[in-house]
Coordinates of C-alpha atoms (C1' of nucleotides) in Angstrom, one line a residue:
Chain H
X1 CA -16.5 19.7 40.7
X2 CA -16.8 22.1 38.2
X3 CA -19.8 21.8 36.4
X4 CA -18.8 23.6 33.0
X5 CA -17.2 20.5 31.7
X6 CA -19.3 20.0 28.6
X7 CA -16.4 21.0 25.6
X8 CA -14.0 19.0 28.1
X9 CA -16.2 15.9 28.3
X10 CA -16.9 16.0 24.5
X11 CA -13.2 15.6 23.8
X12 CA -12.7 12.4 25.9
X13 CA -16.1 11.4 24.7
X14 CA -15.7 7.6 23.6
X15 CA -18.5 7.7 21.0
X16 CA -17.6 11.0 19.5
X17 CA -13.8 9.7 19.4
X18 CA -12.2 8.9 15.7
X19 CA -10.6 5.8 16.9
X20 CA -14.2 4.4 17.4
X21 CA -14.2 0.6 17.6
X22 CA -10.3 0.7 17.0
X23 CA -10.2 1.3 20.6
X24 CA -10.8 -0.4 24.3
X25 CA -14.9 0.2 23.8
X26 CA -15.2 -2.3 21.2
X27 CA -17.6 -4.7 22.0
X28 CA -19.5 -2.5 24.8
X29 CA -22.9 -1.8 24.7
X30 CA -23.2 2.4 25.2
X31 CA -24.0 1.9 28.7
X32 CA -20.8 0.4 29.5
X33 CA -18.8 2.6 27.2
X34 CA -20.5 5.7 29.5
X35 CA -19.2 4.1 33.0
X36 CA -15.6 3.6 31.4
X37 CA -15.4 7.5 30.0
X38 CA -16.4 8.3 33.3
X39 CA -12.7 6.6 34.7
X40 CA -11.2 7.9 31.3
X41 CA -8.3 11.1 32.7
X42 CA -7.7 13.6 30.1
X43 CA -3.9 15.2 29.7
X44 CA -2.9 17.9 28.3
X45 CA -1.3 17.1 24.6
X46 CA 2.5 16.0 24.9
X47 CA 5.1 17.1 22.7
X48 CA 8.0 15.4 20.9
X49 CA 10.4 13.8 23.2
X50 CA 8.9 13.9 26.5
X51 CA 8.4 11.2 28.3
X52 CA 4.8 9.3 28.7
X53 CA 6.9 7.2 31.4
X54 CA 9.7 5.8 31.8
X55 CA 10.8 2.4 33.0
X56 CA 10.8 1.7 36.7
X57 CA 8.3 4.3 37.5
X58 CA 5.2 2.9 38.8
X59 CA 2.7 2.1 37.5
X60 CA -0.6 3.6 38.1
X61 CA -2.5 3.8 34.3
X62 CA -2.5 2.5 30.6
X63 CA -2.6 5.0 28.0
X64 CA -4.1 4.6 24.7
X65 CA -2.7 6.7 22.1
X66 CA -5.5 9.0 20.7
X67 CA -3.0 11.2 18.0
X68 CA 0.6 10.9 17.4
X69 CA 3.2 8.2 17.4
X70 CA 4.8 6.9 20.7
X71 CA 7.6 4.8 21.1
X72 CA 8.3 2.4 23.7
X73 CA 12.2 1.5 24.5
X74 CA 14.0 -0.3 27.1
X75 CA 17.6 0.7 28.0
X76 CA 20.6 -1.8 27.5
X77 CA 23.4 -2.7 29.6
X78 CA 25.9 -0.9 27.5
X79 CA 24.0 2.5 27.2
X80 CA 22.1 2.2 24.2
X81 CA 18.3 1.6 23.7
X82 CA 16.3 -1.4 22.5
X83 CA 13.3 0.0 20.2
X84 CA 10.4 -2.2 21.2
X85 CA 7.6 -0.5 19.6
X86 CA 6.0 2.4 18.1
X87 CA 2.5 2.7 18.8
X88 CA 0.2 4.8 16.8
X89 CA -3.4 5.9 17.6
X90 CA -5.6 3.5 19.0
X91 CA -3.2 1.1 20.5
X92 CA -2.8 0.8 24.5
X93 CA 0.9 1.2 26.3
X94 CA 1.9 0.0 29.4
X95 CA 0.2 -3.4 29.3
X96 CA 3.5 -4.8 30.4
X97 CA 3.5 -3.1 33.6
X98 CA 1.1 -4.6 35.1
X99 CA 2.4 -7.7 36.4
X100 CA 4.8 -6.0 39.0
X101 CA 3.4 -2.3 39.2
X102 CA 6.1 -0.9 37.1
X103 CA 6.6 0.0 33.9
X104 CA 9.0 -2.3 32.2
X105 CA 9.8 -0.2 29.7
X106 CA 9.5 4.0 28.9
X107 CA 7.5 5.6 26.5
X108 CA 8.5 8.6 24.2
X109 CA 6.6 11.2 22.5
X110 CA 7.8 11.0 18.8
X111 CA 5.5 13.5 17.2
X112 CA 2.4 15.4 19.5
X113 CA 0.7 13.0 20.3
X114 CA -2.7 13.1 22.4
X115 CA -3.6 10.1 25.0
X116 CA -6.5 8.8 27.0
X117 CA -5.4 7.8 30.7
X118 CA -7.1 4.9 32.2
X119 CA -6.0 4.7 35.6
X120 CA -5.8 0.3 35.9
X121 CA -7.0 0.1 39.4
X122 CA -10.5 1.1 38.3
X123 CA -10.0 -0.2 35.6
X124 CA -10.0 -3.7 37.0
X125 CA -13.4 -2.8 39.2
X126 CA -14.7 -1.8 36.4
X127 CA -13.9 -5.0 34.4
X128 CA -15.1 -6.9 37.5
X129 CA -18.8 -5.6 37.1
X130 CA -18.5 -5.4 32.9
X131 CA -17.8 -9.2 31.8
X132 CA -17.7 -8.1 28.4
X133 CA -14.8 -5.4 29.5
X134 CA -12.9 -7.9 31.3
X135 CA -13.2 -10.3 28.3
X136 CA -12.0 -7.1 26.3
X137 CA -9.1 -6.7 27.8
X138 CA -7.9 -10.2 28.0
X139 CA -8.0 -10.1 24.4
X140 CA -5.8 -7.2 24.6
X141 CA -3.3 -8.6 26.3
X142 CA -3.5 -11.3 24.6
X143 CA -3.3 -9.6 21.1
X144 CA -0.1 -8.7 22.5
X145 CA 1.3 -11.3 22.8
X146 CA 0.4 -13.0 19.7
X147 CA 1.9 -10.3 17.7
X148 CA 4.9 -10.8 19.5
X149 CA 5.3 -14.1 17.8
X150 CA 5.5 -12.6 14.3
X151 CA 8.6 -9.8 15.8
X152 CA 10.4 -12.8 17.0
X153 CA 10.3 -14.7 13.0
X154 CA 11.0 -11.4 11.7
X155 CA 14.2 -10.5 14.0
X156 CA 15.2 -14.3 14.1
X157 CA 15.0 -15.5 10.0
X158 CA 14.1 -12.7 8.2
X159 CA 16.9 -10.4 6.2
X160 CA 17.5 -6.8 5.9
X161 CA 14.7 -6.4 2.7
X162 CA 12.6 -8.8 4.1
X163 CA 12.4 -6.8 7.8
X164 CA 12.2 -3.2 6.0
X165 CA 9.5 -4.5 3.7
X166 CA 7.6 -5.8 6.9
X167 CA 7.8 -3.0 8.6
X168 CA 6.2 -0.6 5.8
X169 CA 3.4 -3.3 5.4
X170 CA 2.9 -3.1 9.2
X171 CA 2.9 0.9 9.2
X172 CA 0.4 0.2 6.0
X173 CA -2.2 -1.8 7.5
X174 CA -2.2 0.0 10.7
X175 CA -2.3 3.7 8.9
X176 CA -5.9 2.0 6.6
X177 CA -7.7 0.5 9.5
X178 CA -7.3 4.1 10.9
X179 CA -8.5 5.1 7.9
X180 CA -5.3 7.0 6.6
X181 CA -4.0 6.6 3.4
X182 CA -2.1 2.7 3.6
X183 CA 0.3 3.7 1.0
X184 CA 1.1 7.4 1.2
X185 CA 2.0 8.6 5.2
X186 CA 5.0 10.1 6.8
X187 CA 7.5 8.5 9.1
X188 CA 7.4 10.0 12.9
X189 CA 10.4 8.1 13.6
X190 CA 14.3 8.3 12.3
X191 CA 16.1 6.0 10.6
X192 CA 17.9 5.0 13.6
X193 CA 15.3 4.3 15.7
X194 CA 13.7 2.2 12.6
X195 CA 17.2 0.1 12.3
X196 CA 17.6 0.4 15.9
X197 CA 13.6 -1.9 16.1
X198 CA 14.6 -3.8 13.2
X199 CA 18.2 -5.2 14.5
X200 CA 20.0 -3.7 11.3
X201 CA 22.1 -0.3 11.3
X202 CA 21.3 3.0 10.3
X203 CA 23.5 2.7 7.3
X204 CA 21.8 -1.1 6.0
X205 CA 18.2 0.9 6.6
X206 CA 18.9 4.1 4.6
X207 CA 20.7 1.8 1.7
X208 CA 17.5 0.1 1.4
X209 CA 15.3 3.0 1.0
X210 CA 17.0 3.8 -1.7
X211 CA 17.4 0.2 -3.8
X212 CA 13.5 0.1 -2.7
X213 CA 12.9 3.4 -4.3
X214 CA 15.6 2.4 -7.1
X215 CA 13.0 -0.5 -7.8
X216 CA 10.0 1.3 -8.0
X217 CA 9.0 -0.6 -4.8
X218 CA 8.4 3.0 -2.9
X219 CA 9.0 6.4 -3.2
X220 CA 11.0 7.9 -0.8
X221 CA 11.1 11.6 0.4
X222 CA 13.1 12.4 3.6
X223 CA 10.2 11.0 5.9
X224 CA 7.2 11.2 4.0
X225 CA 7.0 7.5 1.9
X226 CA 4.7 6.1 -0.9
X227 CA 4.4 2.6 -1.1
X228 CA 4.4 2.5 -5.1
X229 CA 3.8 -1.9 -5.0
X230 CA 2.5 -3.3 -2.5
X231 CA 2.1 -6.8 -3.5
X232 CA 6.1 -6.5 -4.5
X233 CA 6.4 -5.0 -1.1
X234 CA 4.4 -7.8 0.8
X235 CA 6.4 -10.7 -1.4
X236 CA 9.4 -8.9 -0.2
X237 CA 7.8 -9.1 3.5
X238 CA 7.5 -12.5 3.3
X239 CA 10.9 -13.8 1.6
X240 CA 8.7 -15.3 -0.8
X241 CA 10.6 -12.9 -3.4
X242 CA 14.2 -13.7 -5.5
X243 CA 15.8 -17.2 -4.8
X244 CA 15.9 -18.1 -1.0
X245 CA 14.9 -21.9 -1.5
X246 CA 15.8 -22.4 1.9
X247 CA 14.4 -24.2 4.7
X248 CA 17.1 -23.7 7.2
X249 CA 16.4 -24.8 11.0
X250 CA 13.2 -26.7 9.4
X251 CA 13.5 -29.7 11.9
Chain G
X1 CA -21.0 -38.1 38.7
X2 CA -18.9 -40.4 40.2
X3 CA -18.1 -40.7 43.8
X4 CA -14.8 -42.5 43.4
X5 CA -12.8 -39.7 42.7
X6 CA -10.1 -39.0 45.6
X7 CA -7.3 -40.3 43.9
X8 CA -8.1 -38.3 40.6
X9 CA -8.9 -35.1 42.7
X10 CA -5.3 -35.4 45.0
X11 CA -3.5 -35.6 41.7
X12 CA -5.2 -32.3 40.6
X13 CA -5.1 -30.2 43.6
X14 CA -3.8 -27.2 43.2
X15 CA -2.9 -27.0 46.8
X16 CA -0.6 -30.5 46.7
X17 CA 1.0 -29.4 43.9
X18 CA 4.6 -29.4 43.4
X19 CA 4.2 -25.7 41.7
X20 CA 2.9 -24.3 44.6
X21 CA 3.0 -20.6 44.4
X22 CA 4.3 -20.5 40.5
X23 CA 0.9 -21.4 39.1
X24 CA -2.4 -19.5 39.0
X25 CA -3.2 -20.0 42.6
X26 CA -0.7 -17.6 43.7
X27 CA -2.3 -15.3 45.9
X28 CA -5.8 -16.4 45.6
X29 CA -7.2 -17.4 49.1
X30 CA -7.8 -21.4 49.7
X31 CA -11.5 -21.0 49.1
X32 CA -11.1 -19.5 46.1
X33 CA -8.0 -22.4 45.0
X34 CA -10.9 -24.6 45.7
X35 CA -13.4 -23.0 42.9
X36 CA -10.5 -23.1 40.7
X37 CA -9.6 -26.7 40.8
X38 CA -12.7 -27.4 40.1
X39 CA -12.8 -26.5 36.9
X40 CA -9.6 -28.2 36.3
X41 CA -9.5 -30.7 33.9
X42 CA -7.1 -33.5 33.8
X43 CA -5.4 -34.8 30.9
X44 CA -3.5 -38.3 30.6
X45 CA 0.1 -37.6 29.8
X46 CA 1.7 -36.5 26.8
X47 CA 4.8 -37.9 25.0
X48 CA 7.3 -36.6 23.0
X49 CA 6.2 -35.6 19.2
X50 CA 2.5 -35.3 20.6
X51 CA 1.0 -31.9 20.2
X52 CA -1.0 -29.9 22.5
X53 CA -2.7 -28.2 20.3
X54 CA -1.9 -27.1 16.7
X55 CA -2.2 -23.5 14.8
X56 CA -5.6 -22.3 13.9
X57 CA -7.0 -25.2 15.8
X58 CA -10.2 -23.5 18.2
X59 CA -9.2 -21.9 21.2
X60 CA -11.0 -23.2 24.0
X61 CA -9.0 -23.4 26.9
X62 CA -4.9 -22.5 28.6
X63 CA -2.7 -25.3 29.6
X64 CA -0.2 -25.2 32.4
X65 CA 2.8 -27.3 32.1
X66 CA 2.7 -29.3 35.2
X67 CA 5.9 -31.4 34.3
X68 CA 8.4 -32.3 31.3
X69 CA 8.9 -29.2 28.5
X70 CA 6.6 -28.4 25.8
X71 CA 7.8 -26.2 22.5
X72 CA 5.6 -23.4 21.3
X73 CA 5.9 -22.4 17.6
X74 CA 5.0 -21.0 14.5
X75 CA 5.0 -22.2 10.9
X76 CA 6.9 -20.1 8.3
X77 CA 6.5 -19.5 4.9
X78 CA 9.2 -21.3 3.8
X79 CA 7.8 -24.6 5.4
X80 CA 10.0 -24.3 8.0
X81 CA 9.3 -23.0 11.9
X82 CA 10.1 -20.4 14.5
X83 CA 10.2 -21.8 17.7
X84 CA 8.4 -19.2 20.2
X85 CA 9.5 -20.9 23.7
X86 CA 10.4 -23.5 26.1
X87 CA 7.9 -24.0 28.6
X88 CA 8.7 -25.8 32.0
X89 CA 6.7 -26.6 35.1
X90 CA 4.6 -23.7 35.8
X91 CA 4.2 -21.4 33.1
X92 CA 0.8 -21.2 31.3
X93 CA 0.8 -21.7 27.3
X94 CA -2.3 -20.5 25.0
X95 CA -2.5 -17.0 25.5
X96 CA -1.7 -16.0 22.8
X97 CA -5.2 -18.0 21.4
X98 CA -7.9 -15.3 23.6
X99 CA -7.7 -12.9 21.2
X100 CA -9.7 -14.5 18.3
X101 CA -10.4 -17.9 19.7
X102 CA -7.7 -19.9 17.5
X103 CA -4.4 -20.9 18.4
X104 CA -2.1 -18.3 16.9
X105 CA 0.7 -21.3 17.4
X106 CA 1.4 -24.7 18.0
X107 CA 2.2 -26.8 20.9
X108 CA 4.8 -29.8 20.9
X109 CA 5.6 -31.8 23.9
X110 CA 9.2 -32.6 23.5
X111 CA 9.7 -35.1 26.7
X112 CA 6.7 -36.8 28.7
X113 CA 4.7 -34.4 30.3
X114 CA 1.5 -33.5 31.9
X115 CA -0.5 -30.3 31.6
X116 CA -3.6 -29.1 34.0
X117 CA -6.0 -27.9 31.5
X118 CA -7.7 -24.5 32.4
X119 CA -11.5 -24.1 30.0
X120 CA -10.7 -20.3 29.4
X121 CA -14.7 -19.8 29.9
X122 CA -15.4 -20.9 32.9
X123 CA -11.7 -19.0 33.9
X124 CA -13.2 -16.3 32.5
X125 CA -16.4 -16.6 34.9
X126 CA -14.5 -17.3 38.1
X127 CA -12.3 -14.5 37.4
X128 CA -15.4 -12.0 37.2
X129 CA -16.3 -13.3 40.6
X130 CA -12.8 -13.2 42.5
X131 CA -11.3 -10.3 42.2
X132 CA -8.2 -11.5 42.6
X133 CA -8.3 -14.1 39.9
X134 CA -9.0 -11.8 37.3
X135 CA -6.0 -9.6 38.7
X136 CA -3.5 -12.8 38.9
X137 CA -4.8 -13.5 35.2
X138 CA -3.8 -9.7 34.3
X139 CA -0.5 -10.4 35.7
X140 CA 0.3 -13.0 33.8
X141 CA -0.2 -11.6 30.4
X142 CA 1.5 -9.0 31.4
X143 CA 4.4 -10.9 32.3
X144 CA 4.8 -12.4 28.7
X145 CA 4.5 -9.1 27.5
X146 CA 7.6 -7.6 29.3
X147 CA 9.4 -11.0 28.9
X148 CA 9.0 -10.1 25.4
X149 CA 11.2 -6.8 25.2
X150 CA 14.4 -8.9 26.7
X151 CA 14.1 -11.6 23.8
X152 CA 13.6 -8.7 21.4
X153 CA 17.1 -7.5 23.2
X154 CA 18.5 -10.3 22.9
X155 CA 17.6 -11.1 18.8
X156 CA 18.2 -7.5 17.9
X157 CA 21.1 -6.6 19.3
X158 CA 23.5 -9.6 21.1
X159 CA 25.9 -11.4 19.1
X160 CA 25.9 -15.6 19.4
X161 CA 27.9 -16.4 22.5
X162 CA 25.3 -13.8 24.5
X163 CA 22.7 -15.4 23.0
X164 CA 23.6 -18.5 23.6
X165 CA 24.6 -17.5 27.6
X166 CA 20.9 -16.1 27.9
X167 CA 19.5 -19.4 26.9
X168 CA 21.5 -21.4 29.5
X169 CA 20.9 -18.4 32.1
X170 CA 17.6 -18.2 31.5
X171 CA 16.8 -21.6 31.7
X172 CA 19.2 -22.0 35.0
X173 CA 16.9 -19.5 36.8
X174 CA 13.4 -21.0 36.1
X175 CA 15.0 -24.5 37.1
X176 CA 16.4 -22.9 40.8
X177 CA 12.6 -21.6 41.3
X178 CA 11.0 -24.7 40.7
X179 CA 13.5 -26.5 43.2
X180 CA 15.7 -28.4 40.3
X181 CA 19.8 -28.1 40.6
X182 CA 20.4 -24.3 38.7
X183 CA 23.4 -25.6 37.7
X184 CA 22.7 -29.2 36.6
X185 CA 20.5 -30.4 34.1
X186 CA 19.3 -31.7 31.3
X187 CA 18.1 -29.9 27.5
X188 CA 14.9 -31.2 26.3
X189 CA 15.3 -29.5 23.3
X190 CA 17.4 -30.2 20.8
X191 CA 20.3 -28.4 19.2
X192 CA 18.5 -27.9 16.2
X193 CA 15.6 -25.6 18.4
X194 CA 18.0 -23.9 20.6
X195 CA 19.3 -22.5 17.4
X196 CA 16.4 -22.4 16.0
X197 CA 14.9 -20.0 18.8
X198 CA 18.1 -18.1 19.3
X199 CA 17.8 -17.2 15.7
X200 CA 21.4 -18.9 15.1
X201 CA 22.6 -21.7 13.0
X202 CA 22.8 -24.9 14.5
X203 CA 26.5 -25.3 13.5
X204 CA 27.3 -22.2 15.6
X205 CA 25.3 -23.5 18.7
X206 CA 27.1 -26.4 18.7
X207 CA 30.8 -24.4 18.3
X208 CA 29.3 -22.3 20.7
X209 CA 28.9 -25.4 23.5
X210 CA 32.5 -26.5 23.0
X211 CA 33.7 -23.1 23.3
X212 CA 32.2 -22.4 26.5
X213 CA 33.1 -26.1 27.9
X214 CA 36.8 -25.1 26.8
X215 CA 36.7 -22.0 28.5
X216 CA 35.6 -24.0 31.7
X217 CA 31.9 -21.6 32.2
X218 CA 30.5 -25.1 31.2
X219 CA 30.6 -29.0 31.3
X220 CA 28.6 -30.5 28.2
X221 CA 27.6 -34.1 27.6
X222 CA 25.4 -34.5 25.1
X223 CA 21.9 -33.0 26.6
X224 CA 23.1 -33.1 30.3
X225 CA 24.8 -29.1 31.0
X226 CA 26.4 -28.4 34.0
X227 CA 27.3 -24.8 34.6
X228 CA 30.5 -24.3 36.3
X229 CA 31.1 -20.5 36.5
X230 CA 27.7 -18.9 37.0
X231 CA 29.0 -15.5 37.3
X232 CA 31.2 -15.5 33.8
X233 CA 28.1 -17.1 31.7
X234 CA 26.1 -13.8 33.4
X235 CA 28.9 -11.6 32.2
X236 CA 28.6 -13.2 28.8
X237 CA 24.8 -13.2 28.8
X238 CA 25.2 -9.6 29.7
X239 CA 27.6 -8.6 26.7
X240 CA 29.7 -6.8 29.9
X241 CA 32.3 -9.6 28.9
X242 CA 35.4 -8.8 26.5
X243 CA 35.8 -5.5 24.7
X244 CA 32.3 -4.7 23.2
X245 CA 33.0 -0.9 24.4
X246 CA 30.1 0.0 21.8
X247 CA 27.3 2.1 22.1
X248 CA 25.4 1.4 18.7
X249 CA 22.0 3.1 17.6
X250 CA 22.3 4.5 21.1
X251 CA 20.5 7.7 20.1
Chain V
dG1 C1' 20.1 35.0 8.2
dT2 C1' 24.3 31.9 10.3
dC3 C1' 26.3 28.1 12.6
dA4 C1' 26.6 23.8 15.4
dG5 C1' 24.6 19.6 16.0
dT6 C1' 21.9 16.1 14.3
dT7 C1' 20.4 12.9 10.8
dC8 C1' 20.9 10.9 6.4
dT9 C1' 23.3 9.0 2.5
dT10 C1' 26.9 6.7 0.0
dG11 C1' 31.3 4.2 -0.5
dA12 C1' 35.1 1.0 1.2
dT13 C1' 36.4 -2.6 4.2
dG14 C1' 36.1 -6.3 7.6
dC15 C1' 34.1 -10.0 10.1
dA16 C1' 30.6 -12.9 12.7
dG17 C1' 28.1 -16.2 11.7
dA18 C1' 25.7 -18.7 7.7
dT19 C1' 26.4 -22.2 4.6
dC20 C1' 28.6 -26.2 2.6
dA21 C1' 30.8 -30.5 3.4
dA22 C1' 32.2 -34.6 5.7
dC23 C1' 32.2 -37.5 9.4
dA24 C1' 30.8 -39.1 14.2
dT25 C1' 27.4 -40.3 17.3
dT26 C1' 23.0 -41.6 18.9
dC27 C1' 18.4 -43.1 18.2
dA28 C1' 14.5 -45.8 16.5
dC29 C1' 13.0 -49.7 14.7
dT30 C1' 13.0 -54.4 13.3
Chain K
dA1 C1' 22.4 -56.8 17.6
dG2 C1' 22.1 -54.4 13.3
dT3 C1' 20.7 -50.9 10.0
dG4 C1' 19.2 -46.5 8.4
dA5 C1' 17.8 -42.0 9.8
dA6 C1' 18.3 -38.3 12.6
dT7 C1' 21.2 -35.4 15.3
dG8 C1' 25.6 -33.5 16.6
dT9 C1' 30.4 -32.0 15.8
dT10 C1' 34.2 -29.9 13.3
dG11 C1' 36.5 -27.7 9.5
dA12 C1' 36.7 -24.7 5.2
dT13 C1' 34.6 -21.1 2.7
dC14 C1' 31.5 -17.5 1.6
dT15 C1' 28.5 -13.4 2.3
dG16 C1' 25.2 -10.1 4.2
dC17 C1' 25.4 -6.7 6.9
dA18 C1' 28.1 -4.1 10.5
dT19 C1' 31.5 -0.9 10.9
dC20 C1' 34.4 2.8 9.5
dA21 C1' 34.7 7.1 7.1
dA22 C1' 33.4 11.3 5.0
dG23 C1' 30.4 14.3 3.1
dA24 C1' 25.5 16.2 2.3
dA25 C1' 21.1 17.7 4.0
dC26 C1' 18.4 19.2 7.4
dT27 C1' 17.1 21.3 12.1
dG28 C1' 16.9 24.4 15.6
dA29 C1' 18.8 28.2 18.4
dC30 C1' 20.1 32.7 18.4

DNA sequence: GTCAGTTCTTGATGCAGATCAACATTCACT
DNA sequence: AGTGAATGTTGATCTGCATCAAGAACTGAC
């Protein structure tokens, strides 16, 4: 091995790494956090539009997104694509792969984007001698799936306004805890893929930037966005906005 | 402890158990089922209206539905409720609650059923001492992740009559694995949830039944379905039926 | 710089499915 | 068995958003 590794090793460097406890190390003592950089792979930067992976391929790491925006897609029957995510720094792709050693879904570079590769195999000795890292990345998974929950209210009851609202409140929180501005950041992805995610059309998305913007909600330049209210943004998020006295499907 | 415990311990064995390879044990080696059922807990029976476990309520171990259905869901704003899942014989609920040790939904058994209750902690130490415990435990989150991007499909992007074909598909399939007739059975859930999860109006779900038993894919009475043309509802489920020659937000 | 191909915006129209309403059936309880 | 509540069905109407259409703004390649 080559022993000149020290700017390289830096770089992939879990404690030196912005993400900090954002990322897989929370909760490891330093020890542990050294024995997991060791399995850590470093890849060259990808650029917009190539392809992380791509569904069917196997499966051989997860990648946690270290800079950039990726989004993850699954193809439909008729051609098109179903947006399933967009995954910003410091959250983990390919979780869903795991179960039958092939990615379920592919992943696309939006913006350059930087990852970490953790190549599962090890990853899964590793967790075996670290309880605390197995216990880690249960909670992963399992964060997961809990968020899933909230996609399935949003797609199933919630209306145009009430989806675009949750999804700038989601891009919010997630752009603060990485300690980016929460209510001034730019959009990596177009307006079709954000209607595409949401289950509305390009058309229904792009008329609601503007009535947003009309109502001082946001202010909206091509992709860059400033959330202007965002309690009038989060009521909107949460239908708890204008009439709607409903309680439809209450049981 | 007490001797006298045969009975009780037949009834729990993983290895007499009509789930066989659906549950957890799959692929673990008989000495290692045997650890495993050991930290089994058994539960008396549950009855309809009774909940597993409730929303915020501490997070302290998974359930597997042995037999009957149980509901997952989350409350809305609005007072009413998203419903999150069916679950039938053999799949695992509560894993969405390892994240931050509260259930991030709520659990109702909607016919008579019993559930093998797993204490996540001591799963949690077994699984750092068989390898392939803590891999089969991988596995399955993983699985409800991927399972996640088709009901994203499916709420996003397919109009009522595929929606409503999924559901019966869908449930049809996990039935054949777990020996039941694919084609004959009966909805524990009512009209109410199936609409409720399929994010349509119970009015349409109901249309939607007497449209399919019209066109001869179905025979409905009441809660008992019997599916009569396999291969159309699968067209339908597939949206491959009609005209539909769209492509939309195909990118 | 120019030009072709995207992507975005805005307006006009149509329709799938929600909502409203009324009745039928089944269930739960006494 | 009888009564009220819950659940299911069917029809009529309404509406939010998709779809269609057309132009504007941007992008990237040369």
């Amino acid at each position: 091995m080559n022993r000149v590794i020290s700017i390289e090793s830096i770089k992939v460097a879990c404690k030196n790494c912005s993400l900090g406890s954002l990322c897989l190390p929370m909760g490891l003592t330093p020890p542990d956090v050294e024995k997991l950089e060791k399995i850590i792979k470093r890849n060259r930067p990808l650029h917009r539009n190539d392809h992380l992976f791509r569904e069917t391929d196997a499966f051989s790491s997860l990648y946690v997104v270290k800079t950039g925006t990726i989004k993850t897609y699954l193809p439909r029957e008729d051609g098109g694509e179903q947006v399933l995510g967009f995954h910003l720094p410091g959250e983990v792709i390919g979780l869903d792969a795991i179960q039958d050693e092939r990615h379920a879904c592919s992943a696309k570079v939006l913006e350059t984007s930087a990852v970490c590769e953790l190549p599962f195999g090890q990853l899964e000795e590793l967790a075996q001698v670290i309880p605390s890292l197995q216990h880690q990345l249960f909670r992963l998974l399992s964060k997961e799936i809990a968020e899933e929950g909230k996609m399935l209210t949003l797609l199933g009851k919630k209306n145009a306004e009430e989806r675009l609202a949750s999804f700038l409140m989601s891009l919010s929180c997630r752009f603060k805890r990485r300690g980016f501005s929460p209510t001034d950041f730019y959009l990596s992805m177009s307006r079709n893929e954000i209607g595409n995610y949401l289950g509305l059309a390009v058309e229904t998305v792009s008329r609601l930037f503007t009535r947003f913007q009309e109502e001082a909600m946001v202010r909206v330049d091509r992709k860059h966005i400033e959330l202007l209210d965002q309690d009038r943004l989060e009521s909107v998020a949460r239908g708890s906005l204008c009439s709607r006295g409903n309680e439809s499907n209450s049981m």
